[in-house]
PDB file of C-alpha atoms in Angstrom:
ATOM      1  CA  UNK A  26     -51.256  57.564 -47.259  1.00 46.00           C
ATOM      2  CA  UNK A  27     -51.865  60.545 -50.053  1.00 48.00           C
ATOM      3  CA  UNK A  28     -55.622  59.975 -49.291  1.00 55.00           C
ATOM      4  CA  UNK A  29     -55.509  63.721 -47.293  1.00 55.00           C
ATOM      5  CA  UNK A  30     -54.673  67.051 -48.744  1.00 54.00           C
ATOM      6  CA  UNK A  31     -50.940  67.727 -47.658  1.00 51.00           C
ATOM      7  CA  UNK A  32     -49.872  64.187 -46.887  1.00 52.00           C
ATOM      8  CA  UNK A  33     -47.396  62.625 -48.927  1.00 54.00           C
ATOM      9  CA  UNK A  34     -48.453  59.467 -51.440  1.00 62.00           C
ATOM     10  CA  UNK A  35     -45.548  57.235 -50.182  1.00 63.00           C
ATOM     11  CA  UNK A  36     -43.145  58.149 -46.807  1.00 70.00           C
ATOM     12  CA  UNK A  37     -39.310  57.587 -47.306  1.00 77.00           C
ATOM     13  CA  UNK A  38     -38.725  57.714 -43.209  1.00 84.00           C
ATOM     14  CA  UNK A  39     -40.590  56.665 -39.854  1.00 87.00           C
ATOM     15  CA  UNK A  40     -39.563  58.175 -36.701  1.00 83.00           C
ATOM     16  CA  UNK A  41     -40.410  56.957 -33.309  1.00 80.00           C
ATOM     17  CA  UNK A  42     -41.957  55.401 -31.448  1.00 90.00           C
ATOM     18  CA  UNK A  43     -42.743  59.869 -30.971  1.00 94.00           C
ATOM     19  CA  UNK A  44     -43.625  60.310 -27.025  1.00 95.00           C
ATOM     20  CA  UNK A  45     -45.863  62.629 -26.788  1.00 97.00           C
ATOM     21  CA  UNK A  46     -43.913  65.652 -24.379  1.00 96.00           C
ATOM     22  CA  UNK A  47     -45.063  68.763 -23.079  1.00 96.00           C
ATOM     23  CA  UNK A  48     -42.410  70.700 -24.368  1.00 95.00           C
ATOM     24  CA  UNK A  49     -42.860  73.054 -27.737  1.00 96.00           C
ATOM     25  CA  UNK A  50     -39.144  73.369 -28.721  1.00 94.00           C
ATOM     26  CA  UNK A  51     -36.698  72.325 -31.808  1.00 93.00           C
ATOM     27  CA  UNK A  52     -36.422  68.877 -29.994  1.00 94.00           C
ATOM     28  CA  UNK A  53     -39.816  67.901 -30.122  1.00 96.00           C
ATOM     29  CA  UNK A  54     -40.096  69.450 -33.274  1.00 96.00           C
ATOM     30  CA  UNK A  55     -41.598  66.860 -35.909  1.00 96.00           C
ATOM     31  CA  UNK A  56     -41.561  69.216 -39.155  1.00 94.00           C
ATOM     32  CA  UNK A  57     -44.593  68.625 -40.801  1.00 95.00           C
ATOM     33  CA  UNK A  58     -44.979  64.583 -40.081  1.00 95.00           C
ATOM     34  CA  UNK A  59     -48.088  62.648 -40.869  1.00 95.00           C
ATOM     35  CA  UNK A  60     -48.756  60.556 -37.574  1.00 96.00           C
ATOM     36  CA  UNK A  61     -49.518  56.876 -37.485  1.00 95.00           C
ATOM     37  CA  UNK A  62     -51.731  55.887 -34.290  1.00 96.00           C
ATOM     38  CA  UNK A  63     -50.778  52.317 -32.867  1.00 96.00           C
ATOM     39  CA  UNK A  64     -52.762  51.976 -30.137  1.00 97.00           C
ATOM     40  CA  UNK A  65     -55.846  54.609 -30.067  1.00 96.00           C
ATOM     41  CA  UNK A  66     -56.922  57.045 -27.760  1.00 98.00           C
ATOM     42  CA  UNK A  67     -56.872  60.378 -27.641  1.00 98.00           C
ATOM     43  CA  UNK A  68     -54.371  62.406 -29.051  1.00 98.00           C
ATOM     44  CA  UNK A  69     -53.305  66.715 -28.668  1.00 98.00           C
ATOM     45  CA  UNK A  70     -51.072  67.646 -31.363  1.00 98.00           C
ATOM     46  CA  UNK A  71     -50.206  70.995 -32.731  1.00 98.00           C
ATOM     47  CA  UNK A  72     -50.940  71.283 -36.630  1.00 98.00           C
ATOM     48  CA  UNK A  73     -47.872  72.198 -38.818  1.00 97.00           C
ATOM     49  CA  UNK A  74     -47.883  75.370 -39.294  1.00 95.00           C
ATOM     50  CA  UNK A  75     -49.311  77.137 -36.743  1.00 96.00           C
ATOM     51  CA  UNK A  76     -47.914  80.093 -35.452  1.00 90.00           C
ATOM     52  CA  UNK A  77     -48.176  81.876 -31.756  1.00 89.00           C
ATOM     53  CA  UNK A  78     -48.484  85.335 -30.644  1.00 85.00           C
ATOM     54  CA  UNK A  79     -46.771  87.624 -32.358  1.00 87.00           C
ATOM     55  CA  UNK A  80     -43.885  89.607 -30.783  1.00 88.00           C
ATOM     56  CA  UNK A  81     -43.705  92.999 -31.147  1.00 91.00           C
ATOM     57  CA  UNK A  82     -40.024  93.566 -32.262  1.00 90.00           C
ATOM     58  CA  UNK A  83     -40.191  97.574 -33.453  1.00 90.00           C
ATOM     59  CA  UNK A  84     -42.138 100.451 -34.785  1.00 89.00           C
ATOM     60  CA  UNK A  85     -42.637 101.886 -38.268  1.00 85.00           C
ATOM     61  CA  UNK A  86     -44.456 105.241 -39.814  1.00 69.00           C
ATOM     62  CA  UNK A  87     -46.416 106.743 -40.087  1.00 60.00           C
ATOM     63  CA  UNK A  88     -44.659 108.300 -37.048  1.00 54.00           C
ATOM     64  CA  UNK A  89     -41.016 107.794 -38.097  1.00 55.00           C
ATOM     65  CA  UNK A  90     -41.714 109.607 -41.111  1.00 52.00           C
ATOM     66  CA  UNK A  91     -41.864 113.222 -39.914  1.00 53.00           C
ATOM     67  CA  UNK A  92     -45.377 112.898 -38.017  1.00 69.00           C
ATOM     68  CA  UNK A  93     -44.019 111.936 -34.157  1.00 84.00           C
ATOM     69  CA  UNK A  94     -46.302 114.012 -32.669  1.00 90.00           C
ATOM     70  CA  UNK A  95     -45.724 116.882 -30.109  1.00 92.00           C
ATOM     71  CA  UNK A  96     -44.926 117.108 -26.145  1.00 95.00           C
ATOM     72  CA  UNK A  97     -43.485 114.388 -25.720  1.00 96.00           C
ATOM     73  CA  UNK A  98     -40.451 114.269 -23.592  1.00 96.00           C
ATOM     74  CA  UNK A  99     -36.611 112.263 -23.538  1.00 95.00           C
ATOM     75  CA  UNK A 100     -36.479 109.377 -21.436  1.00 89.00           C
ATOM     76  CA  UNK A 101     -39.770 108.805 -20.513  1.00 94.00           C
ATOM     77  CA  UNK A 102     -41.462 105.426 -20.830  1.00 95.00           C
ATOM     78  CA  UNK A 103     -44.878 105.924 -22.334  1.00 95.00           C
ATOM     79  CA  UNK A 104     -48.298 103.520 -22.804  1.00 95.00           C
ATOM     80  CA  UNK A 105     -49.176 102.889 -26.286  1.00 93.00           C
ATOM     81  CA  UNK A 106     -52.954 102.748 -27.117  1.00 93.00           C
ATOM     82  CA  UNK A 107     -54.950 101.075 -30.001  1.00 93.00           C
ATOM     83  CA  UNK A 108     -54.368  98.059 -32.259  1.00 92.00           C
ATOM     84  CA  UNK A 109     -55.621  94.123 -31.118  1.00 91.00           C
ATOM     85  CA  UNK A 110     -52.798  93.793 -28.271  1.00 89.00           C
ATOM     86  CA  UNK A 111     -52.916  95.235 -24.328  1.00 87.00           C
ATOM     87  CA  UNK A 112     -50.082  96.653 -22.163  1.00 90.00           C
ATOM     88  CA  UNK A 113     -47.751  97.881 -24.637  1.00 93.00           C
ATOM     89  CA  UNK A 114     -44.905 100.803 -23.496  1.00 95.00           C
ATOM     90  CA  UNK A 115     -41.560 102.089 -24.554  1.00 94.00           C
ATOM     91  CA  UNK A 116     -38.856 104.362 -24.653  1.00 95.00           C
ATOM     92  CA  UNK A 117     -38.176 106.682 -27.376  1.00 93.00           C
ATOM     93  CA  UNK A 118     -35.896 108.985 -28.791  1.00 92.00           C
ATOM     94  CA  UNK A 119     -37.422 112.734 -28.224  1.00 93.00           C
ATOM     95  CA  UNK A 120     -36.114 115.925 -30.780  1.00 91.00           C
ATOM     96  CA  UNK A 121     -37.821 118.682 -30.125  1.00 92.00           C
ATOM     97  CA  UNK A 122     -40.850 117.158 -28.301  1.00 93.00           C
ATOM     98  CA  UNK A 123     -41.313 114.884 -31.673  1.00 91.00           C
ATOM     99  CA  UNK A 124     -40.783 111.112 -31.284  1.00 91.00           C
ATOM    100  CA  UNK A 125     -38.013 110.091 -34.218  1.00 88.00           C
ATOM    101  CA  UNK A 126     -37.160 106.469 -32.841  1.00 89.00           C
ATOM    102  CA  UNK A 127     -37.419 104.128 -30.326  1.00 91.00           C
ATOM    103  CA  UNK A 128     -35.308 103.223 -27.831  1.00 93.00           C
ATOM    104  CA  UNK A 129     -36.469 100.215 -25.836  1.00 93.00           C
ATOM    105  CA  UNK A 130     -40.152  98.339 -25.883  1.00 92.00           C
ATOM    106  CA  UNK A 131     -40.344  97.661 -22.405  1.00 87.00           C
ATOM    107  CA  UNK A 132     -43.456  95.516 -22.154  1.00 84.00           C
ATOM    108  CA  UNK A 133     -46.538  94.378 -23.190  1.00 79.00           C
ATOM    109  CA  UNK A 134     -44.365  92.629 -26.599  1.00 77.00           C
ATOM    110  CA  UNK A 135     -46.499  89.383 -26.446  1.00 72.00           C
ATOM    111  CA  UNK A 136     -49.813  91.169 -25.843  1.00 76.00           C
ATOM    112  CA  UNK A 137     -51.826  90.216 -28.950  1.00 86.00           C
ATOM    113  CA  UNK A 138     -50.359  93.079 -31.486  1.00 90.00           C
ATOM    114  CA  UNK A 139     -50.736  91.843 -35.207  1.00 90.00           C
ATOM    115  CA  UNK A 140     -48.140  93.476 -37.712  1.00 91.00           C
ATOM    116  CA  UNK A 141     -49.260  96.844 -38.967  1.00 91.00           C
ATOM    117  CA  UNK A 142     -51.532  97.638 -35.826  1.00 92.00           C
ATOM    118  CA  UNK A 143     -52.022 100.981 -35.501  1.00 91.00           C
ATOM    119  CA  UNK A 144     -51.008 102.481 -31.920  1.00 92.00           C
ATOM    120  CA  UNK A 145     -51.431 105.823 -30.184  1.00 92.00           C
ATOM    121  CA  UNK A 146     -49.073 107.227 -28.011  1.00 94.00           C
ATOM    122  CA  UNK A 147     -50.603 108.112 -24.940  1.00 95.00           C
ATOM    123  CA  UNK A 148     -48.796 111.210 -23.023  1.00 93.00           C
ATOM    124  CA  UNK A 149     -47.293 114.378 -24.433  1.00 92.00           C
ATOM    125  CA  UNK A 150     -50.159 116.147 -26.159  1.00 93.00           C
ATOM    126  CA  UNK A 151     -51.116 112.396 -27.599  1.00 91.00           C
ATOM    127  CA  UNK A 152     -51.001 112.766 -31.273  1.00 91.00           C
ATOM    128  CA  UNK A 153     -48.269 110.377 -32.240  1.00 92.00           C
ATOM    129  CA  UNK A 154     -49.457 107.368 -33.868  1.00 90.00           C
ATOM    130  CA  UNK A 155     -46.826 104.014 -34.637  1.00 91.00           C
ATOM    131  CA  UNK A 156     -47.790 101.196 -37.229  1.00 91.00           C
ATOM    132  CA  UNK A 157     -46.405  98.049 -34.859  1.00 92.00           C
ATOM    133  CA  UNK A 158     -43.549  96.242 -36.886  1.00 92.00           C
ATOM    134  CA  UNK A 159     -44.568  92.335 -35.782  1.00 92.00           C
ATOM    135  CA  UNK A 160     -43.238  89.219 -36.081  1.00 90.00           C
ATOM    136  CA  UNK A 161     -45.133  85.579 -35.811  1.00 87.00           C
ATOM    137  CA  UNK A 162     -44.199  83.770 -32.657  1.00 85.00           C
ATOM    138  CA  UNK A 163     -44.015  80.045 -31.709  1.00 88.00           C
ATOM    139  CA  UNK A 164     -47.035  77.789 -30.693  1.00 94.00           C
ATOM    140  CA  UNK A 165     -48.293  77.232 -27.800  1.00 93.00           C
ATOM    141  CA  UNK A 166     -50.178  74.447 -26.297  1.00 95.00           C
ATOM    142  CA  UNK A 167     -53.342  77.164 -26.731  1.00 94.00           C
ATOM    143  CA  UNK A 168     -53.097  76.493 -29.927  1.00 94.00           C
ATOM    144  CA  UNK A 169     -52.723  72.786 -30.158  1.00 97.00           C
ATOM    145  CA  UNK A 170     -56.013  70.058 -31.501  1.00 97.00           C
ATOM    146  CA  UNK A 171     -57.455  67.360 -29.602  1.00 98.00           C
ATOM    147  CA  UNK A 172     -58.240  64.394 -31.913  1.00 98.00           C
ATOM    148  CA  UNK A 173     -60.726  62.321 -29.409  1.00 98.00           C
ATOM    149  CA  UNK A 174     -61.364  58.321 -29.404  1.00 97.00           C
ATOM    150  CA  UNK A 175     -58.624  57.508 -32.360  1.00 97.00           C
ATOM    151  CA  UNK A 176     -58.830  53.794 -33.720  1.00 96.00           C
ATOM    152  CA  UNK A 177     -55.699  51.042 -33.392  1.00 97.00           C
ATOM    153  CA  UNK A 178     -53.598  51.462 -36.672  1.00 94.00           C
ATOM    154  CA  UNK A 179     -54.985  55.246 -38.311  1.00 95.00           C
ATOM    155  CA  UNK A 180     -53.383  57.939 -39.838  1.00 94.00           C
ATOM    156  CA  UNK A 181     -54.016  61.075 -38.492  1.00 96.00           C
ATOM    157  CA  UNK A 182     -56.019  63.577 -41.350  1.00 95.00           C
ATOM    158  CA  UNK A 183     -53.421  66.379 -40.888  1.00 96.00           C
ATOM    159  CA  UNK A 184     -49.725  66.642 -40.796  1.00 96.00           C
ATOM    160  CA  UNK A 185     -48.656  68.144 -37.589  1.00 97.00           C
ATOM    161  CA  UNK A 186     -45.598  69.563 -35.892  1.00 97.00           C
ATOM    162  CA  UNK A 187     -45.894  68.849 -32.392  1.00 98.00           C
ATOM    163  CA  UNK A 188     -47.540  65.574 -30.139  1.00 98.00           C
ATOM    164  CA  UNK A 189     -48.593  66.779 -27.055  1.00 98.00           C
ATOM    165  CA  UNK A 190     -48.324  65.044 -23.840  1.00 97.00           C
ATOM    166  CA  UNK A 191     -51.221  66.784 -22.167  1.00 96.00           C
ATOM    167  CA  UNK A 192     -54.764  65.083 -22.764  1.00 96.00           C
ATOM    168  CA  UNK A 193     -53.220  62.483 -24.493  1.00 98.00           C
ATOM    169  CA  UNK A 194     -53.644  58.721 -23.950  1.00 98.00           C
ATOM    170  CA  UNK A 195     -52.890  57.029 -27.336  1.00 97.00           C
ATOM    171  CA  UNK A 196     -49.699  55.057 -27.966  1.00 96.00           C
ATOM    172  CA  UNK A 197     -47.623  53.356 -29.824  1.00 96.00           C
ATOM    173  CA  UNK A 198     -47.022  56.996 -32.263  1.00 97.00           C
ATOM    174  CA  UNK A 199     -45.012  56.921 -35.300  1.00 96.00           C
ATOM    175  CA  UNK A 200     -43.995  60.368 -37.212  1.00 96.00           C
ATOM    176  CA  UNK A 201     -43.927  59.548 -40.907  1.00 93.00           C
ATOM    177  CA  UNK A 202     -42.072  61.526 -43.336  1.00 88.00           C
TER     178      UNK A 202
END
């Protein structure tokens, strides 16, 4: 086997036969498996590894660190502008028309922010500006490989964590650890 980077020289486990399922979730989970292709085909797997969108779990400074900007009032919900996401609002706490913290995120937390995007706050008199606190998310089937017209009995030349069912059409699939 060790004849790709990141696959082990000798396997002390096989698991399967692995059917291939659309589900991306600890029970398909194959944690970082080189695959063995009985009968070939095509095959849609997810490389291990790969993450998903990122979630958008908080804010940081610059504008918790004195510089929440000005007009802005209590218990409103406002848009926040900038950085590589779309549709992101929230909630914060308001002290003299300076934002100090937030209170909820109420959408837009899967939009495409990266951590450490920098985001405007659009209302009051618009100069408050966040740094979006970030974390990776999950895979999705956007992000998953098609390996097309596989031969009986190969190795796959990447260790993967997921075997998609969609576009699939090999068989006989055996995770090796």
């Amino acid at each position: 086997m060790g004849q790709y980077a990141n696959q082990p020289d000798f396997a002390t486990r096989a698991v399967g036969p692995i059917t291939p399922d659309a589900a991306i979730n600890q029970t398909t989970f194959l944690d970082s498996a080189a695959i063995y292709v009985g009968n070939g085909g095509n095959l849609k797997v997810i490389i291990a590894g790969t993450v998903g969108p990122s979630t958008v779990t908080g804010f940081s400074s610059p504008g918790f660190s004195g510089s929440g900007g000005t007009g802005y009032v209590q218990g409103t919900e406002y848009d926040l502008l900038g950085g590589n996401g779309t549709a992101l609002a929230a909630e914060f706490n308001v002290v003299n028309g300076a934002i100090v913290s937030v209170i909820n995120i109420t959408s837009g937390t899967t939009g495409g922010y990266l951590n450490g995007d920098l985001v405007t706050v659009d209302g009051g008199d618009g100069n408050a500006t966040l740094r979006v606190v970030a974390a990776p998310g999950p895979p999705t089937a956007s992000e998953a490989v098609t390996f097309k017209n596989l031969s009986n009995g190969c190795f796959l030349p990447v260790i993967v964590d997921y075997v998609l069912a969609t576009d699939t059409t090999a068989a006989d699939i055996i995770a090796v650890k």
